[in-house]
Coordinates of C-alpha atoms in Angstrom, one line a residue:
M874 CA 87.2 114.7 -34.0
P875 CA 85.9 116.6 -37.0
K876 CA 88.5 118.4 -39.2
I877 CA 88.5 122.2 -38.9
E878 CA 89.8 124.3 -41.8
V879 CA 90.1 128.1 -42.2
I880 CA 89.1 129.7 -45.5
S881 CA 88.5 133.2 -46.8
D882 CA 85.7 132.6 -49.4
N883 CA 83.0 135.1 -50.0
L884 CA 79.6 133.8 -48.7
G885 CA 78.4 133.4 -52.3
E886 CA 81.3 131.1 -53.0
V887 CA 80.6 128.7 -50.1
K888 CA 79.8 125.1 -51.1
D889 CA 78.7 123.1 -48.1
Q890 CA 75.7 121.3 -46.6
C891 CA 75.1 124.2 -44.3
L892 CA 76.2 127.8 -43.6
A893 CA 75.9 129.2 -40.1
I894 CA 75.6 132.9 -39.5
A895 CA 75.3 134.6 -36.1
F896 CA 73.3 137.7 -35.0
F897 CA 73.0 139.8 -31.9
E898 CA 69.5 140.5 -30.7
D899 CA 70.1 144.3 -30.5
R900 CA 72.0 144.4 -33.8
L901 CA 69.7 142.3 -35.9
S902 CA 70.6 143.6 -39.3
L903 CA 72.5 142.4 -42.4
N904 CA 75.9 143.7 -43.2
K905 CA 76.9 144.3 -46.8
E906 CA 78.3 140.8 -47.4
I907 CA 75.3 139.0 -45.8
S908 CA 72.9 141.3 -47.7
I909 CA 74.4 140.4 -51.1
F910 CA 74.4 136.7 -50.2
D911 CA 70.8 136.9 -48.9
K912 CA 69.5 138.1 -52.3
S913 CA 71.1 135.0 -53.9
I914 CA 69.0 132.7 -51.7
N915 CA 65.7 134.5 -52.2
N916 CA 66.0 136.7 -49.1
I917 CA 65.6 133.8 -46.7
I918 CA 67.6 135.5 -43.9
S919 CA 65.9 138.9 -44.2
N920 CA 62.4 137.3 -44.4
S921 CA 63.1 135.3 -41.3
I922 CA 64.0 138.4 -39.4
K923 CA 61.1 140.5 -40.8
S924 CA 58.5 137.8 -40.0
R925 CA 59.9 137.5 -36.4
G926 CA 60.6 133.9 -37.1
F927 CA 64.1 134.6 -35.9
K928 CA 64.8 137.1 -33.1
A929 CA 68.5 136.3 -32.4
E930 CA 67.7 135.6 -28.7
K931 CA 70.4 133.8 -26.7
D932 CA 70.9 130.3 -27.8
E933 CA 68.1 130.6 -30.5
S934 CA 68.8 128.8 -33.7
K935 CA 66.8 128.3 -36.9
L936 CA 67.5 126.1 -39.9
C937 CA 66.3 127.5 -43.2
Y938 CA 66.4 125.1 -46.1
T939 CA 67.3 126.5 -49.6
N940 CA 67.1 125.6 -53.3
N941 CA 70.7 126.8 -53.7
K942 CA 72.8 124.3 -55.5
N943 CA 75.8 125.1 -53.3
L944 CA 74.0 125.0 -49.9
S945 CA 71.3 122.8 -48.5
C946 CA 70.4 125.0 -45.6
I947 CA 71.3 128.2 -43.7
A948 CA 71.6 128.1 -39.9
L949 CA 70.8 131.3 -38.0
L950 CA 72.3 131.5 -34.5
G951 CA 71.1 134.0 -31.9
L952 CA 73.7 135.4 -29.5
G953 CA 71.4 137.5 -27.4
K954 CA 72.1 141.2 -26.5
E955 CA 75.6 142.3 -27.3
N956 CA 76.0 144.0 -23.9
D957 CA 75.3 140.7 -22.2
F958 CA 77.6 138.7 -24.5
S959 CA 80.3 136.6 -22.8
L960 CA 82.7 133.9 -23.9
S961 CA 81.0 131.2 -21.9
K962 CA 77.7 132.1 -23.5
L963 CA 79.4 132.0 -26.9
M964 CA 80.8 128.5 -26.2
D965 CA 77.4 127.3 -25.1
A966 CA 75.6 128.8 -28.1
I967 CA 78.0 127.3 -30.6
G968 CA 78.1 124.0 -28.8
K969 CA 74.3 123.7 -28.9
L970 CA 74.2 124.7 -32.6
S971 CA 76.8 122.1 -33.4
K972 CA 74.8 119.3 -31.6
K973 CA 71.6 120.5 -33.4
L974 CA 73.3 120.3 -36.8
R975 CA 74.6 116.9 -36.1
A976 CA 71.2 115.7 -35.0
S977 CA 69.9 117.1 -38.4
D978 CA 72.2 114.8 -40.3
I979 CA 74.5 117.6 -41.3
K980 CA 78.0 116.1 -42.0
S981 CA 79.7 119.4 -42.8
F982 CA 79.0 123.0 -42.2
S983 CA 80.7 126.4 -42.6
L984 CA 80.7 129.2 -40.1
Y985 CA 80.9 132.9 -41.0
L986 CA 83.2 134.4 -38.4
G987 CA 82.5 138.0 -39.4
S988 CA 79.0 137.6 -37.9
F989 CA 80.5 137.1 -34.4
E990 CA 82.3 140.5 -34.3
N991 CA 81.6 142.3 -31.1
K992 CA 82.8 145.2 -29.0
S993 CA 84.0 143.1 -26.1
F994 CA 86.4 140.6 -27.5
E995 CA 89.0 140.6 -30.3
H996 CA 88.9 138.1 -33.2
S997 CA 91.5 135.6 -31.9
I998 CA 89.8 135.4 -28.5
Y999 CA 86.3 134.5 -29.8
L1000 CA 87.7 132.3 -32.5
E1001 CA 89.5 130.2 -29.9
K1002 CA 86.3 129.7 -27.9
I1003 CA 84.3 128.9 -31.1
V1004 CA 86.7 126.1 -32.0
K1005 CA 86.7 124.7 -28.5
G1006 CA 83.0 125.0 -28.2
I1007 CA 82.4 123.0 -31.4
L1008 CA 85.0 120.3 -30.7
L1009 CA 84.0 119.7 -27.1
A1010 CA 80.3 119.7 -27.9
L1011 CA 80.6 117.2 -30.6
Y1012 CA 82.6 114.7 -28.5
Q1013 CA 81.0 111.2 -28.3
F1014 CA 82.2 108.0 -26.5
T1015 CA 81.1 105.1 -28.7
K1016 CA 84.1 102.8 -28.5
Y1017 CA 82.2 99.9 -26.9
K1018 CA 79.0 100.1 -28.9
T1019 CA 78.5 97.2 -31.3
K1020 CA 74.8 97.6 -32.4
D1021 CA 73.1 100.3 -34.6
L1022 CA 76.4 102.0 -35.4
E1023 CA 74.9 103.4 -38.5
K1024 CA 72.5 105.4 -36.3
I1025 CA 75.4 107.3 -34.6
K1026 CA 75.5 110.7 -36.3
S1027 CA 78.7 112.7 -36.6
I1028 CA 80.0 115.9 -38.3
D1029 CA 83.2 115.3 -40.3
K1030 CA 84.3 118.8 -41.3
I1031 CA 83.8 122.5 -40.3
S1032 CA 85.0 125.4 -42.4
L1033 CA 85.6 128.7 -40.7
I1034 CA 85.2 131.7 -43.0
V1035 CA 87.4 134.6 -42.1
D1036 CA 88.6 137.9 -43.7
K1037 CA 91.7 137.4 -45.9
K1038 CA 93.7 139.7 -43.7
L1039 CA 93.1 137.4 -40.7
L1040 CA 93.7 134.1 -42.6
N1041 CA 97.2 133.2 -41.4
A1042 CA 96.7 134.4 -37.8
S1043 CA 93.4 132.5 -37.6
K1044 CA 95.0 129.3 -38.8
K1045 CA 97.5 129.5 -35.9
V1046 CA 94.7 130.1 -33.4
V1047 CA 92.7 127.1 -34.8
E1048 CA 95.7 124.8 -34.7
E1049 CA 96.4 125.6 -31.1
S1050 CA 92.7 125.4 -30.1
V1051 CA 92.5 121.9 -31.7
V1052 CA 95.4 120.7 -29.5
Y1053 CA 93.6 122.0 -26.4
S1054 CA 90.4 120.3 -27.4
E1055 CA 92.1 117.1 -28.2
A1056 CA 93.7 117.1 -24.8
V1057 CA 90.2 117.5 -23.2
N1058 CA 88.6 114.8 -25.3
K1059 CA 91.5 112.3 -24.8
T1060 CA 91.1 112.8 -21.1
R1061 CA 87.3 112.2 -21.4
D1062 CA 88.1 109.0 -23.4
L1063 CA 90.4 107.6 -20.7
V1064 CA 88.1 108.6 -17.8
N1065 CA 85.1 107.1 -19.6
T1066 CA 87.0 103.8 -20.3
P1067 CA 85.5 101.1 -18.0
P1068 CA 87.5 99.9 -15.0
N1069 CA 87.7 96.3 -16.1
I1070 CA 89.8 97.7 -19.0
A1071 CA 91.4 100.8 -17.6
T1072 CA 93.4 99.2 -14.8
P1073 CA 96.5 100.9 -13.4
K1074 CA 98.7 99.0 -15.8
Y1075 CA 96.4 100.0 -18.8
V1076 CA 96.6 103.7 -17.9
A1077 CA 100.4 103.5 -17.4
D1078 CA 100.9 101.7 -20.7
Y1079 CA 98.7 104.4 -22.3
A1080 CA 101.0 107.1 -20.9
L1081 CA 104.1 105.2 -22.1
K1082 CA 102.6 105.0 -25.6
L1083 CA 101.8 108.7 -25.7
A1084 CA 105.3 109.5 -24.4
K1085 CA 106.9 107.5 -27.3
E1086 CA 104.7 109.3 -29.9
N1087 CA 105.5 112.7 -28.5
K1088 CA 109.2 112.3 -27.5
L1089 CA 108.5 112.6 -23.8
K1090 CA 110.6 110.9 -21.2
C1091 CA 108.5 108.3 -19.4
T1092 CA 109.3 106.3 -16.3
I1093 CA 106.9 103.6 -15.1
L1094 CA 107.2 102.3 -11.5
D1095 CA 105.6 98.9 -10.9
E1096 CA 104.4 97.5 -7.5
K1097 CA 107.8 96.1 -6.6
Q1098 CA 109.5 99.4 -7.2
I1099 CA 106.8 101.3 -5.4
E1100 CA 107.1 99.1 -2.3
K1101 CA 110.9 99.2 -2.4
L1102 CA 110.7 103.0 -2.3
G1103 CA 108.7 102.9 0.9
M1104 CA 105.4 104.2 -0.5
G1105 CA 103.3 102.6 2.3
C1106 CA 100.2 104.8 1.8
L1107 CA 99.8 104.1 -2.0
M1108 CA 100.6 100.4 -1.5
A1109 CA 98.0 100.1 1.3
V1110 CA 95.3 101.4 -1.0
A1111 CA 96.3 99.0 -3.8
K1112 CA 96.8 95.8 -1.7
G1113 CA 93.1 94.8 -1.9
S1114 CA 93.1 94.5 -5.7
A1115 CA 94.5 91.9 -8.1
N1116 CA 95.3 94.9 -10.4
K1117 CA 98.7 96.1 -9.1
P1118 CA 99.6 99.8 -8.7
R1119 CA 101.7 101.9 -11.1
I1120 CA 103.2 105.3 -11.1
A1121 CA 103.7 106.9 -14.5
V1122 CA 106.1 109.8 -14.7
L1123 CA 106.1 111.9 -17.9
E1124 CA 108.7 114.7 -18.4
Y1125 CA 108.5 117.5 -20.9
N1126 CA 111.5 119.8 -21.3
G1127 CA 110.7 123.1 -23.1
N1128 CA 113.0 125.5 -21.1
G1129 CA 116.5 124.1 -20.7
K1130 CA 117.6 123.7 -17.1
E1131 CA 114.8 125.6 -15.5
K1132 CA 113.2 123.8 -12.5
P1133 CA 110.0 122.1 -13.5
I1134 CA 106.4 122.5 -12.6
V1135 CA 105.1 119.2 -11.4
L1136 CA 101.5 118.1 -11.9
V1137 CA 100.4 115.2 -9.7
G1138 CA 97.2 113.4 -10.7
K1139 CA 95.1 111.0 -8.5
G1140 CA 94.5 107.9 -10.5
V1141 CA 92.2 105.5 -8.6
T1142 CA 90.9 103.4 -11.5
F1143 CA 88.0 102.2 -9.5
D1144 CA 87.0 103.1 -5.9
T1145 CA 84.7 100.7 -4.0
G1146 CA 85.5 102.6 -0.7
G1147 CA 87.3 99.6 0.7
Y1148 CA 86.0 98.3 4.0
N1149 CA 84.1 101.6 4.4
L1150 CA 82.1 100.4 1.4
K1151 CA 80.3 103.0 -0.7
P1152 CA 76.5 102.8 -0.9
A1153 CA 75.3 101.3 -4.3
A1154 CA 74.3 104.7 -5.7
Y1155 CA 77.8 106.1 -5.1
L1156 CA 79.6 103.1 -6.8
A1157 CA 78.2 104.1 -10.2
T1158 CA 80.7 106.2 -12.2
M1159 CA 83.5 105.5 -9.8
K1160 CA 85.6 104.9 -12.9
D1161 CA 85.9 108.7 -12.9
D1162 CA 88.2 108.6 -9.8
K1163 CA 91.2 108.4 -12.1
A1164 CA 90.4 111.7 -13.8
G1165 CA 93.2 113.7 -12.2
A1166 CA 95.8 111.2 -13.5
C1167 CA 94.1 111.1 -17.0
G1168 CA 94.2 114.8 -17.2
V1169 CA 97.9 115.0 -16.3
I1170 CA 98.8 112.5 -19.0
S1171 CA 96.9 114.5 -21.7
I1172 CA 98.3 117.8 -20.5
L1173 CA 101.9 116.5 -20.9
E1174 CA 101.1 115.4 -24.5
A1175 CA 99.6 118.8 -25.3
C1176 CA 102.7 120.5 -23.9
A1177 CA 104.8 118.7 -26.4
K1178 CA 102.5 119.4 -29.3
L1179 CA 102.3 123.1 -28.4
S1180 CA 106.1 123.3 -27.7
L1181 CA 105.4 125.3 -24.5
N1182 CA 108.3 127.3 -23.1
V1183 CA 108.3 125.6 -19.7
N1184 CA 109.5 122.4 -18.1
V1185 CA 106.7 120.1 -16.8
V1186 CA 106.7 116.8 -15.0
G1187 CA 103.5 114.8 -14.8
I1188 CA 103.0 112.1 -12.1
A1189 CA 100.0 109.8 -12.5
A1190 CA 99.6 107.8 -9.3
L1191 CA 97.5 104.7 -10.2
A1192 CA 95.8 102.2 -7.9
E1193 CA 92.5 100.4 -7.5
N1194 CA 90.7 100.5 -4.1
M1195 CA 89.0 97.1 -3.7
V1196 CA 87.8 94.8 -0.8
S1197 CA 89.6 91.6 -0.1
D1198 CA 91.5 89.8 2.8
K1199 CA 94.5 91.9 1.8
S1200 CA 92.7 95.3 1.9
Y1201 CA 93.8 97.9 4.4
R1202 CA 91.5 98.7 7.3
P1203 CA 90.4 101.5 9.6
D1204 CA 92.8 101.6 12.6
D1205 CA 95.8 100.7 10.5
V1206 CA 98.9 102.9 10.8
L1207 CA 100.8 103.4 7.5
K1208 CA 104.3 104.8 6.9
S1209 CA 104.4 107.2 4.0
Y1210 CA 107.2 107.8 1.5
S1211 CA 108.0 111.0 3.4
G1212 CA 108.4 109.0 6.7
I1213 CA 105.2 110.6 8.2
T1214 CA 103.0 107.9 9.9
V1215 CA 99.3 108.1 9.1
E1216 CA 96.4 106.6 11.2
I1217 CA 93.6 105.3 9.0
T1218 CA 90.1 106.2 10.0
N1219 CA 88.1 105.7 6.7
T1220 CA 89.2 103.5 3.8
D1221 CA 87.0 105.5 1.5
A1222 CA 89.4 108.5 1.9
E1223 CA 92.0 106.6 -0.2
G1224 CA 92.8 109.3 -2.7
R1225 CA 94.7 111.5 -0.3
L1226 CA 96.8 108.5 0.6
V1227 CA 97.7 107.8 -3.0
L1228 CA 98.5 111.5 -3.4
A1229 CA 100.5 111.7 -0.2
D1230 CA 103.2 109.4 -1.5
A1231 CA 103.0 110.9 -5.0
L1232 CA 103.4 114.5 -3.7
S1233 CA 106.4 113.5 -1.6
Y1234 CA 107.9 111.7 -4.6
S1235 CA 107.4 114.9 -6.7
L1236 CA 109.9 116.7 -4.5
E1237 CA 112.6 114.5 -6.0
Y1238 CA 112.3 116.6 -9.2
K1239 CA 113.2 119.8 -7.3
P1240 CA 110.1 121.6 -8.6
K1241 CA 109.4 125.3 -8.6
A1242 CA 105.8 124.5 -8.0
V1243 CA 103.6 121.4 -7.4
I1244 CA 99.9 121.2 -8.4
D1245 CA 97.8 118.2 -7.6
I1246 CA 94.5 117.4 -9.4
A1247 CA 92.2 115.0 -7.7
T1248 CA 88.6 113.8 -7.3
L1249 CA 89.2 114.1 -3.6
T1250 CA 85.9 114.9 -1.8
G1251 CA 82.2 114.7 -2.1
A1252 CA 82.3 117.8 0.1
S1253 CA 83.3 119.8 -3.0
I1254 CA 79.8 119.2 -4.4
I1255 CA 78.2 120.4 -1.2
S1256 CA 80.5 123.5 -1.2
L1257 CA 80.2 124.7 -4.7
G1258 CA 77.8 122.5 -6.6
Y1259 CA 78.7 121.0 -9.9
F1260 CA 79.9 124.2 -11.6
A1261 CA 83.2 125.0 -9.9
S1262 CA 86.1 123.4 -8.1
P1263 CA 87.8 124.4 -4.9
V1264 CA 91.4 125.3 -5.0
L1265 CA 93.7 125.6 -2.0
G1266 CA 97.4 126.0 -1.4
N1267 CA 100.3 127.3 0.6
N1268 CA 101.5 130.0 -1.9
Q1269 CA 99.3 132.9 -2.8
E1270 CA 101.3 133.8 -5.9
L1271 CA 100.8 130.4 -7.3
L1272 CA 97.1 130.5 -6.5
E1273 CA 96.7 133.9 -8.3
K1274 CA 98.3 132.4 -11.4
I1275 CA 95.8 129.5 -11.3
K1276 CA 92.9 132.0 -10.8
A1277 CA 94.1 133.9 -13.9
A1278 CA 94.2 130.7 -15.9
S1279 CA 90.7 129.8 -14.7
E1280 CA 89.4 133.1 -16.0
K1281 CA 90.9 132.5 -19.4
S1282 CA 89.9 128.8 -19.7
L1283 CA 86.3 129.4 -18.3
E1284 CA 86.9 126.5 -15.9
K1285 CA 85.6 128.0 -12.6
I1286 CA 87.4 127.6 -9.4
W1287 CA 87.1 129.2 -5.9
Q1288 CA 89.9 129.6 -3.3
F1289 CA 89.3 128.0 0.1
P1290 CA 91.4 128.8 3.2
L1291 CA 94.0 126.7 4.9
W1292 CA 94.0 128.2 8.3
E1293 CA 96.1 126.7 11.1
E1294 CA 93.0 125.9 13.2
Y1295 CA 92.1 123.1 10.8
E1296 CA 95.3 121.2 11.7
D1297 CA 93.7 120.1 15.0
L1298 CA 91.1 118.1 13.1
I1299 CA 93.8 115.6 11.9
K1300 CA 95.7 115.1 15.1
S1301 CA 96.2 111.5 15.9
D1302 CA 96.7 109.8 19.3
I1303 CA 98.8 107.0 17.9
A1304 CA 100.5 108.3 14.7
D1305 CA 101.9 111.6 13.4
I1306 CA 98.6 112.5 11.8
K1307 CA 95.3 110.8 10.8
H1308 CA 94.0 111.2 7.2
T1309 CA 90.4 112.2 7.9
H1310 CA 88.5 113.8 10.8
D1311 CA 85.5 112.6 12.7
G1312 CA 82.9 115.1 11.6
I1313 CA 81.4 116.2 8.2
D1314 CA 82.6 119.8 8.6
A1315 CA 85.2 121.4 6.3
G1316 CA 85.7 118.3 4.3
V1317 CA 87.4 119.9 1.3
I1318 CA 89.8 121.9 3.6
V1319 CA 90.6 118.9 5.8
G1320 CA 91.6 116.9 2.7
A1321 CA 94.0 119.7 1.6
I1322 CA 95.3 120.2 5.2
F1323 CA 96.4 116.5 5.1
L1324 CA 98.1 116.9 1.7
K1325 CA 99.9 120.0 2.8
H1326 CA 102.1 117.8 5.1
F1327 CA 103.7 116.1 2.1
V1328 CA 105.0 119.1 0.1
K1329 CA 107.2 120.8 2.7
D1330 CA 107.7 124.4 1.8
I1331 CA 107.5 124.0 -2.0
P1332 CA 104.8 126.2 -3.6
W1333 CA 101.8 123.9 -3.9
A1334 CA 98.2 124.0 -4.9
H1335 CA 95.4 121.4 -4.7
L1336 CA 92.6 121.3 -7.2
D1337 CA 89.6 119.2 -6.0
I1338 CA 87.6 118.2 -9.1
G1339 CA 85.2 115.9 -7.2
A1340 CA 82.2 117.9 -8.3
T1341 CA 83.3 118.9 -11.8
V1342 CA 84.7 115.6 -13.1
W1343 CA 81.3 114.3 -14.4
A1344 CA 78.3 115.8 -16.1
K1345 CA 74.9 114.2 -15.5
E1346 CA 73.3 116.0 -18.4
E1347 CA 74.0 117.9 -21.6
K1348 CA 74.4 121.6 -21.3
G1349 CA 75.8 123.8 -24.1
Y1350 CA 79.2 122.5 -25.0
I1351 CA 79.2 120.1 -22.0
V1352 CA 78.3 116.5 -22.8
K1353 CA 77.2 113.7 -20.4
G1354 CA 79.9 111.7 -18.8
A1355 CA 83.5 112.7 -18.2
T1356 CA 84.2 116.4 -18.6
G1357 CA 88.0 116.7 -18.8
F1358 CA 87.8 119.5 -16.2
S1359 CA 91.2 121.1 -15.3
V1360 CA 92.9 120.3 -18.6
L1361 CA 92.1 123.7 -20.2
L1362 CA 92.8 125.6 -17.0
L1363 CA 96.2 124.0 -16.5
L1364 CA 97.3 124.3 -20.1
N1365 CA 96.5 128.0 -19.9
L1366 CA 98.5 128.2 -16.7
L1367 CA 101.5 126.5 -18.3
R1368 CA 101.3 128.5 -21.6
D1369 CA 101.3 131.8 -19.7
W1370 CA 103.8 130.8 -17.0
K1371 CA 106.4 133.5 -16.1

């Protein structure tokens, strides 16, 4: 990631490749500092405005090259009308500008924070979103490229220019925002890592390495320990693969003897669908089926770096769903870690089986709350499209906390119901319950209804990131590939937990 520094130079003192200044469409005028600076660069800014070459419309940007010995160019960024200004629009605008500067071979640029002042949000709030917008937008996954590496463009440094009175406070905001962004980008890295490399053991070893670096307690359960514990659901999913399952448990203690919040992440490192084999089109990007577990690992690392005042346990349940003579089948009946027996009706609904045992195991930590994160259903795409994730749970107070964190993080969620009527859909004739139903109705809810059986009466929430895990195209600060969705939301939740 690029280095971000906070400085308090006057605009005329800035020495950089590029200086970026933002304007609102309905406040398109130069303040005193910009006006003085503009005269030193032959009125480039005011002339662009007067000629209507720059109107400050939403997401508009214009590069103006100078003869100034300290600056190669000025970037003018439009924020649209101030009354329509929002933090999501800000992140998109700054993300698009950052990508444009990188494409223009800019290696370093400065950003004048005073130009973002507005009547809706205080300095620390929009500064946080600017930092995250830049760092998330500039993410690139190039680890496995070997050719034309010199053509891969990158930005090395960004300088944020703030008022001297805000310097120390701004540095703290930037430091924290960098940790948040790193957590998202590390999640993206791990999700993007191909399945021939990112096996269950690889992901577990990665978690162990992060734990050692950040002084987290880490426990790794291998296939023998998982089987001995009686996790029949997880083991059934894993049986068809030569890559054996793992459970990685990370523990962060930031609040003494308080009961922990447990995060449980689905980590199916590749999902063929098993004997209910996926169509070819749906096999592509199935490396993203481990995203819940990847996010949990990154969140625990960030908790340690941020020294959050909360106890957190992260459980990454890792398996690969493959086809072989050892694979589990439709019609099988499995005995879960909780003792509940489960009739199998579709081997492509493997994620809820992995989670069933992991959720039951999470209760061993006597949690105050449990939250699972999983690419559980394609139905989440049908329900909400690719812009938001369903959230469900058995405790409204917990769900309200998650909704508040969603608002702050800008990661959109929407609560679905868990009405008793849905229980009828997973009744089994031969086992305690079956793990899917026969129809296509209420797919998101049925998945959550099944999971509810494995958390008893502990406050629990289920976040289905099946739709939001992967971006098919660039948009604002979003990049193609793994999104890291849920990391910002859950870090906000843990930071503000009371």
